[in-house]
mmCIF file of C-alpha atoms (C1' of nucleotides) in Angstrom:
data_model
loop_
_atom_site.group_PDB
_atom_site.id
_atom_site.type_symbol
_atom_site.label_atom_id
_atom_site.label_comp_id
_atom_site.label_asym_id
_atom_site.label_seq_id
_atom_site.Cartn_x
_atom_site.Cartn_y
_atom_site.Cartn_z
ATOM 1 C CA MET G 424 0.000 0.000 0.000
ATOM 2 C CA ILE G 425 1.484 3.327 -1.095
ATOM 3 C CA HIS G 426 0.685 6.119 1.392
ATOM 4 C CA ARG G 427 -0.052 9.633 0.168
ATOM 5 C CA SER G 428 3.199 10.828 1.793
ATOM 6 C CA PHE G 429 5.032 8.867 -0.945
ATOM 7 C CA PHE G 430 4.131 11.711 -3.321
ATOM 8 C CA ALA G 431 5.499 14.568 -1.185
ATOM 9 C CA ARG G 432 8.813 14.510 -3.083
ATOM 10 C CA ASP G 433 10.420 15.441 -6.388
ATOM 11 C CA VAL G 434 8.130 14.441 -9.293
ATOM 12 C CA HIS G 435 10.932 12.692 -11.168
ATOM 13 C CA GLU G 436 11.812 10.463 -8.222
ATOM 14 C CA VAL G 437 8.151 9.607 -7.809
ATOM 15 C CA ALA G 438 7.704 8.878 -11.520
ATOM 16 C CA ARG G 439 10.706 6.553 -11.630
ATOM 17 C CA GLU G 440 9.588 4.616 -8.559
ATOM 18 C CA LEU G 441 6.009 4.268 -9.786
ATOM 19 C CA ILE G 442 6.968 2.290 -12.895
ATOM 20 C CA GLY G 443 5.862 -1.249 -12.022
ATOM 21 C CA ALA G 444 3.479 -0.126 -9.259
ATOM 22 C CA VAL G 445 -0.086 -1.421 -9.423
ATOM 23 C CA LEU G 446 -2.933 1.088 -9.785
ATOM 24 C CA LEU G 447 -6.487 -0.066 -9.099
ATOM 25 C CA VAL G 448 -9.806 1.794 -9.118
ATOM 26 C CA ASP G 449 -12.570 -0.229 -7.466
ATOM 27 C CA GLY G 450 -10.322 -3.276 -7.906
ATOM 28 C CA ILE G 451 -9.849 -2.753 -11.652
ATOM 29 C CA GLY G 452 -6.487 -1.819 -13.187
ATOM 30 C CA GLY G 453 -2.928 -2.976 -13.692
ATOM 31 C CA ARG G 454 0.815 -2.230 -13.564
ATOM 32 C CA ILE G 455 1.921 1.302 -14.390
ATOM 33 C CA VAL G 456 4.261 1.118 -17.390
ATOM 34 C CA GLU G 457 4.310 4.749 -18.595
ATOM 35 C CA LEU G 458 4.204 8.175 -16.882
ATOM 36 C CA GLU G 459 5.094 11.762 -17.713
ATOM 37 C CA ALA G 460 6.330 14.396 -15.236
ATOM 38 C CA TYR G 461 4.992 17.966 -15.294
ATOM 39 C CA GLN G 462 6.237 20.822 -13.113
ATOM 40 C CA GLN G 463 4.797 24.172 -12.165
ATOM 41 C CA ASP G 464 7.718 26.020 -13.827
ATOM 42 C CA ASP G 465 7.256 23.941 -16.999
ATOM 43 C CA PRO G 466 5.577 25.635 -19.984
ATOM 44 C CA ALA G 467 3.876 22.347 -20.900
ATOM 45 C CA SER G 468 2.213 22.023 -17.470
ATOM 46 C CA HIS G 469 -1.357 23.057 -16.776
ATOM 47 C CA GLY G 470 -0.073 24.722 -13.600
ATOM 48 C CA PHE G 471 2.389 26.977 -15.443
ATOM 49 C CA ARG G 472 -0.015 29.938 -15.704
ATOM 50 C CA GLY G 473 -1.337 29.631 -12.153
ATOM 51 C CA PRO G 474 -4.483 28.159 -10.619
ATOM 52 C CA THR G 475 -7.761 27.893 -12.533
ATOM 53 C CA LYS G 476 -11.006 26.110 -11.793
ATOM 54 C CA ARG G 477 -9.852 23.094 -13.833
ATOM 55 C CA ASN G 478 -6.375 22.650 -12.324
ATOM 56 C CA ALA G 479 -7.239 23.511 -8.694
ATOM 57 C CA SER G 480 -6.350 20.045 -7.358
ATOM 58 C CA MET G 481 -2.876 20.352 -8.893
ATOM 59 C CA PHE G 482 -2.243 23.112 -6.357
ATOM 60 C CA GLY G 483 -3.676 21.040 -3.506
ATOM 61 C CA PRO G 484 -1.862 18.552 -1.247
ATOM 62 C CA PRO G 485 0.266 15.755 -2.790
ATOM 63 C CA GLY G 486 -0.992 12.192 -2.952
ATOM 64 C CA HIS G 487 -4.297 13.241 -4.514
ATOM 65 C CA ALA G 488 -5.717 12.853 -8.016
ATOM 66 C CA TYR G 489 -5.918 15.602 -10.633
ATOM 67 C CA VAL G 490 -8.384 14.516 -13.323
ATOM 68 C CA TYR G 491 -9.067 16.784 -16.292
ATOM 69 C CA ARG G 492 -10.891 16.530 -19.595
ATOM 70 C CA SER G 493 -8.709 16.451 -22.685
ATOM 71 C CA TYR G 494 -9.876 17.736 -26.067
ATOM 72 C CA GLY G 495 -13.382 17.905 -24.648
ATOM 73 C CA ILE G 496 -13.750 14.128 -24.832
ATOM 74 C CA HIS G 497 -11.245 12.126 -22.827
ATOM 75 C CA TRP G 498 -10.365 12.085 -19.138
ATOM 76 C CA CYS G 499 -6.730 12.066 -18.031
ATOM 77 C CA LEU G 500 -5.395 11.066 -14.586
ATOM 78 C CA ASN G 501 -2.534 12.847 -12.809
ATOM 79 C CA LEU G 502 -1.011 12.084 -9.404
ATOM 80 C CA VAL G 503 -0.138 15.305 -7.528
ATOM 81 C CA CYS G 504 3.432 15.459 -6.153
ATOM 82 C CA ALA G 505 5.780 17.754 -4.200
ATOM 83 C CA GLU G 506 4.456 19.976 -1.389
ATOM 84 C CA ALA G 507 0.956 21.461 -1.220
ATOM 85 C CA GLY G 508 0.720 24.636 -3.245
ATOM 86 C CA ARG G 509 3.278 23.539 -5.816
ATOM 87 C CA ALA G 510 1.629 22.319 -9.017
ATOM 88 C CA ASP G 511 3.806 19.287 -9.820
ATOM 89 C CA ALA G 512 2.192 16.042 -11.011
ATOM 90 C CA VAL G 513 2.750 12.860 -12.978
ATOM 91 C CA LEU G 514 0.389 11.991 -15.843
ATOM 92 C CA VAL G 515 -0.478 8.280 -15.910
ATOM 93 C CA ARG G 516 -0.148 7.349 -19.601
ATOM 94 C CA ALA G 517 -0.333 3.548 -19.768
ATOM 95 C CA LEU G 518 -1.009 0.416 -17.710
ATOM 96 C CA GLU G 519 -0.354 -3.252 -18.292
ATOM 97 C CA PRO G 520 -3.878 -4.529 -17.501
ATOM 98 C CA THR G 521 -3.925 -7.232 -14.818
ATOM 99 C CA GLU G 522 -7.202 -6.921 -12.883
ATOM 100 C CA GLY G 523 -10.761 -6.959 -14.207
ATOM 101 C CA LEU G 524 -9.954 -7.540 -17.869
ATOM 102 C CA ASP G 525 -13.532 -8.472 -18.776
ATOM 103 C CA LEU G 526 -14.911 -5.248 -17.303
ATOM 104 C CA GLN G 527 -12.177 -3.220 -18.991
ATOM 105 C CA ARG G 528 -13.018 -4.821 -22.324
ATOM 106 C CA ALA G 529 -16.703 -4.109 -21.803
ATOM 107 C CA ARG G 530 -16.007 -0.443 -21.044
ATOM 108 C CA ARG G 531 -13.649 -0.050 -24.012
ATOM 109 C CA GLY G 532 -15.478 -2.302 -26.475
ATOM 110 C CA SER G 533 -14.137 -5.653 -27.601
ATOM 111 C CA GLN G 534 -10.413 -4.921 -27.796
ATOM 112 C CA SER G 535 -7.082 -6.660 -27.474
ATOM 113 C CA VAL G 536 -5.539 -6.423 -24.009
ATOM 114 C CA ARG G 537 -2.873 -4.139 -25.452
ATOM 115 C CA ALA G 538 -5.516 -1.612 -26.540
ATOM 116 C CA LEU G 539 -7.227 -1.335 -23.137
ATOM 117 C CA CYS G 540 -4.900 1.035 -21.251
ATOM 118 C CA SER G 541 -2.236 2.160 -23.787
ATOM 119 C CA GLY G 542 -2.933 5.887 -23.500
ATOM 120 C CA PRO G 543 -4.100 8.393 -20.873
ATOM 121 C CA GLY G 544 -7.630 8.644 -22.256
ATOM 122 C CA LYS G 545 -7.896 4.911 -22.807
ATOM 123 C CA LEU G 546 -6.930 3.901 -19.272
ATOM 124 C CA CYS G 547 -9.392 6.358 -17.757
ATOM 125 C CA GLN G 548 -12.140 4.777 -19.841
ATOM 126 C CA ALA G 549 -11.049 1.234 -18.900
ATOM 127 C CA LEU G 550 -10.920 2.128 -15.168
ATOM 128 C CA ALA G 551 -14.029 4.356 -15.296
ATOM 129 C CA ILE G 552 -12.082 7.402 -14.052
ATOM 130 C CA THR G 553 -14.017 10.661 -14.488
ATOM 131 C CA GLY G 554 -14.113 14.184 -13.099
ATOM 132 C CA GLU G 555 -15.746 12.750 -9.990
ATOM 133 C CA HIS G 556 -12.332 11.372 -9.033
ATOM 134 C CA ASP G 557 -10.693 14.803 -9.252
ATOM 135 C CA GLY G 558 -9.166 15.741 -5.893
ATOM 136 C CA LEU G 559 -9.655 12.355 -4.226
ATOM 137 C CA PRO G 560 -6.810 10.945 -2.055
ATOM 138 C CA LEU G 561 -4.881 8.090 -3.660
ATOM 139 C CA ASP G 562 -4.592 5.969 -0.497
ATOM 140 C CA ARG G 563 -8.336 5.627 -0.007
ATOM 141 C CA PRO G 564 -11.030 3.772 -1.943
ATOM 142 C CA PRO G 565 -11.856 3.727 -4.772
ATOM 143 C CA PHE G 566 -8.109 4.113 -5.403
ATOM 144 C CA ARG G 567 -5.523 1.542 -4.384
ATOM 145 C CA LEU G 568 -1.788 1.686 -5.119
ATOM 146 C CA GLU G 569 0.680 -1.126 -4.474
ATOM 147 C CA PRO G 570 4.425 -0.438 -4.756
ATOM 148 C CA SER G 571 6.612 -1.829 -7.518
ATOM 149 C CA ASP G 572 8.640 -4.934 -6.696
ATOM 150 C CA GLY G 573 11.640 -2.966 -7.908
ATOM 151 C CA THR G 574 12.494 -5.228 -10.827
ATOM 152 C CA ALA G 575 11.174 -2.933 -13.568
ATOM 153 C CA ARG G 576 13.872 -1.248 -15.680
ATOM 154 C CA VAL G 577 13.001 2.371 -16.429
ATOM 155 C CA VAL G 578 13.824 4.293 -19.619
ATOM 156 C CA THR G 579 13.253 7.992 -20.263
ATOM 157 C CA SER G 580 12.277 9.737 -23.480
ATOM 158 C CA ARG G 581 10.545 12.879 -24.691
ATOM 159 C CA ARG G 582 6.932 13.592 -23.739
ATOM 160 C CA ILE G 583 4.164 12.977 -26.229
ATOM 161 C CA GLY G 584 1.655 15.368 -27.752
ATOM 162 C CA ILE G 585 3.113 18.652 -26.476
ATOM 163 C CA THR G 586 4.714 21.564 -28.318
ATOM 164 C CA ARG G 587 6.297 23.527 -25.455
ATOM 165 C CA ALA G 588 9.384 22.187 -23.658
ATOM 166 C CA ALA G 589 9.069 19.164 -25.957
ATOM 167 C CA GLU G 590 12.785 18.404 -25.766
ATOM 168 C CA LEU G 591 12.772 17.500 -22.053
ATOM 169 C CA PRO G 592 13.188 13.731 -21.366
ATOM 170 C CA TRP G 593 10.422 13.620 -18.776
ATOM 171 C CA ARG G 594 8.556 10.538 -20.010
ATOM 172 C CA TYR G 595 9.224 7.427 -17.931
ATOM 173 C CA ALA G 596 8.435 3.925 -19.206
ATOM 174 C CA GLU G 597 9.199 0.305 -18.424
ATOM 175 C CA GLU G 598 11.943 -0.895 -20.725
ATOM 176 C CA GLY G 599 10.594 -3.126 -23.486
ATOM 177 C CA SER G 600 6.976 -3.048 -22.321
ATOM 178 C CA ARG G 601 4.444 -3.884 -25.028
ATOM 179 C CA PHE G 602 1.741 -1.954 -23.164
ATOM 180 C CA VAL G 603 3.032 1.613 -23.549
ATOM 181 C CA SER G 604 1.114 4.134 -25.675
ATOM 182 C CA ARG G 605 4.027 4.416 -28.116
ATOM 183 C CA ALA G 606 7.471 2.841 -28.135
ATOM 184 C CA PRO G 607 10.088 5.312 -26.842
ATOM 185 C CA ARG G 608 11.994 6.652 -29.850
ATOM 186 C CA ALA G 609 15.355 7.458 -28.300
ATOM 187 C CA PRO G 610 15.683 5.559 -25.012
ATOM 188 C CA SER G 611 18.205 6.593 -22.406
ATOM 189 C CA GLY G 612 18.836 5.938 -18.735
ATOM 190 C "C1'" DC P 994 3.727 2.899 -42.314
ATOM 191 C "C1'" DA P 995 2.215 8.109 -42.347
ATOM 192 C "C1'" DC P 996 -0.853 11.388 -42.349
ATOM 193 C "C1'" DA P 997 -5.758 14.041 -42.136
ATOM 194 C "C1'" DG P 998 -10.083 15.010 -39.940
ATOM 195 C "C1'" DG P 999 -13.659 15.054 -36.445
ATOM 196 C "C1'" DA P 1000 -15.638 15.063 -31.584
ATOM 197 C "C1'" DT P 1001 -15.770 19.214 -28.242
ATOM 198 C "C1'" DA P 1002 -14.335 21.176 -22.648
ATOM 199 C "C1'" DT P 1003 -11.387 24.480 -20.981
ATOM 200 C "C1'" DA P 1004 -8.197 28.251 -21.182
ATOM 201 C "C1'" DC P 1005 -6.190 31.926 -23.470
ATOM 202 C "C1'" DT P 1006 -5.711 35.793 -27.363
ATOM 203 C "C1'" DG E 276 -11.447 32.579 -32.648
ATOM 204 C "C1'" DT E 277 -7.339 29.305 -31.667
ATOM 205 C "C1'" DA E 278 -4.805 25.777 -29.144
ATOM 206 C "C1'" DT E 279 -4.636 21.615 -26.477
ATOM 207 C "C1'" DA E 280 -0.862 16.535 -21.727
ATOM 208 C "C1'" DT E 281 -6.411 12.327 -27.104
ATOM 209 C "C1'" DC E 282 -8.426 8.729 -29.715
ATOM 210 C "C1'" DC E 283 -10.507 6.596 -33.665
ATOM 211 C "C1'" DT E 284 -11.331 5.974 -38.512
ATOM 212 C "C1'" DG E 285 -10.286 6.561 -43.176
ATOM 213 C "C1'" DT E 286 -7.069 7.146 -47.070
ATOM 214 C "C1'" DG E 287 -2.853 6.329 -49.507
ATOM 215 C "C1'" DA E 288 2.162 5.223 -50.025
#
DNA sequence: CACAGGATATACT
DNA sequence: GTATATCCTGTGA
């Protein structure tokens, strides 16, 4: 069980240690295989221009969820890090589905296991994460987080789908995983 | 494999 | 009005 205090640290440390951790919502989910780090002083972050109604939970205490709607259609899940008042968070981009595959398939339509959670919008649909989860603590139901066993090898690469600060290697993924949203193009560390 | 286009909430110009 | 931390479908090389 990962306690919310786990998140009261540097976002990059948290991101690296969360690869291989298990994320469940109402018992449904899988192993985290891909994350991206966003910081308050990062032009690509929603918190860069200060608090708004949408990003309010980013500025709240760490160890809580920040859920926002993307392109008017999809939900995306972030885990708030650092100290309260600092808008740092990791975006959960992909899971290796392990729990509740039938329900995930039903929510996503008849799909291959690889297509269930290989993207931030996809995994929110598979786990039924919506705006109602925005601001909820991550160490209380319906969330459950179990730590990685430490065997996952982590690679970094550039973040996906952004135009500002696109050169920063702040995407973290499990090396060789077939469940990431896209294969890292230029792996390092 | 690489695009283009559409759905459409929220924030910014 | 324009852009965006997305996804799906269609077209064509």
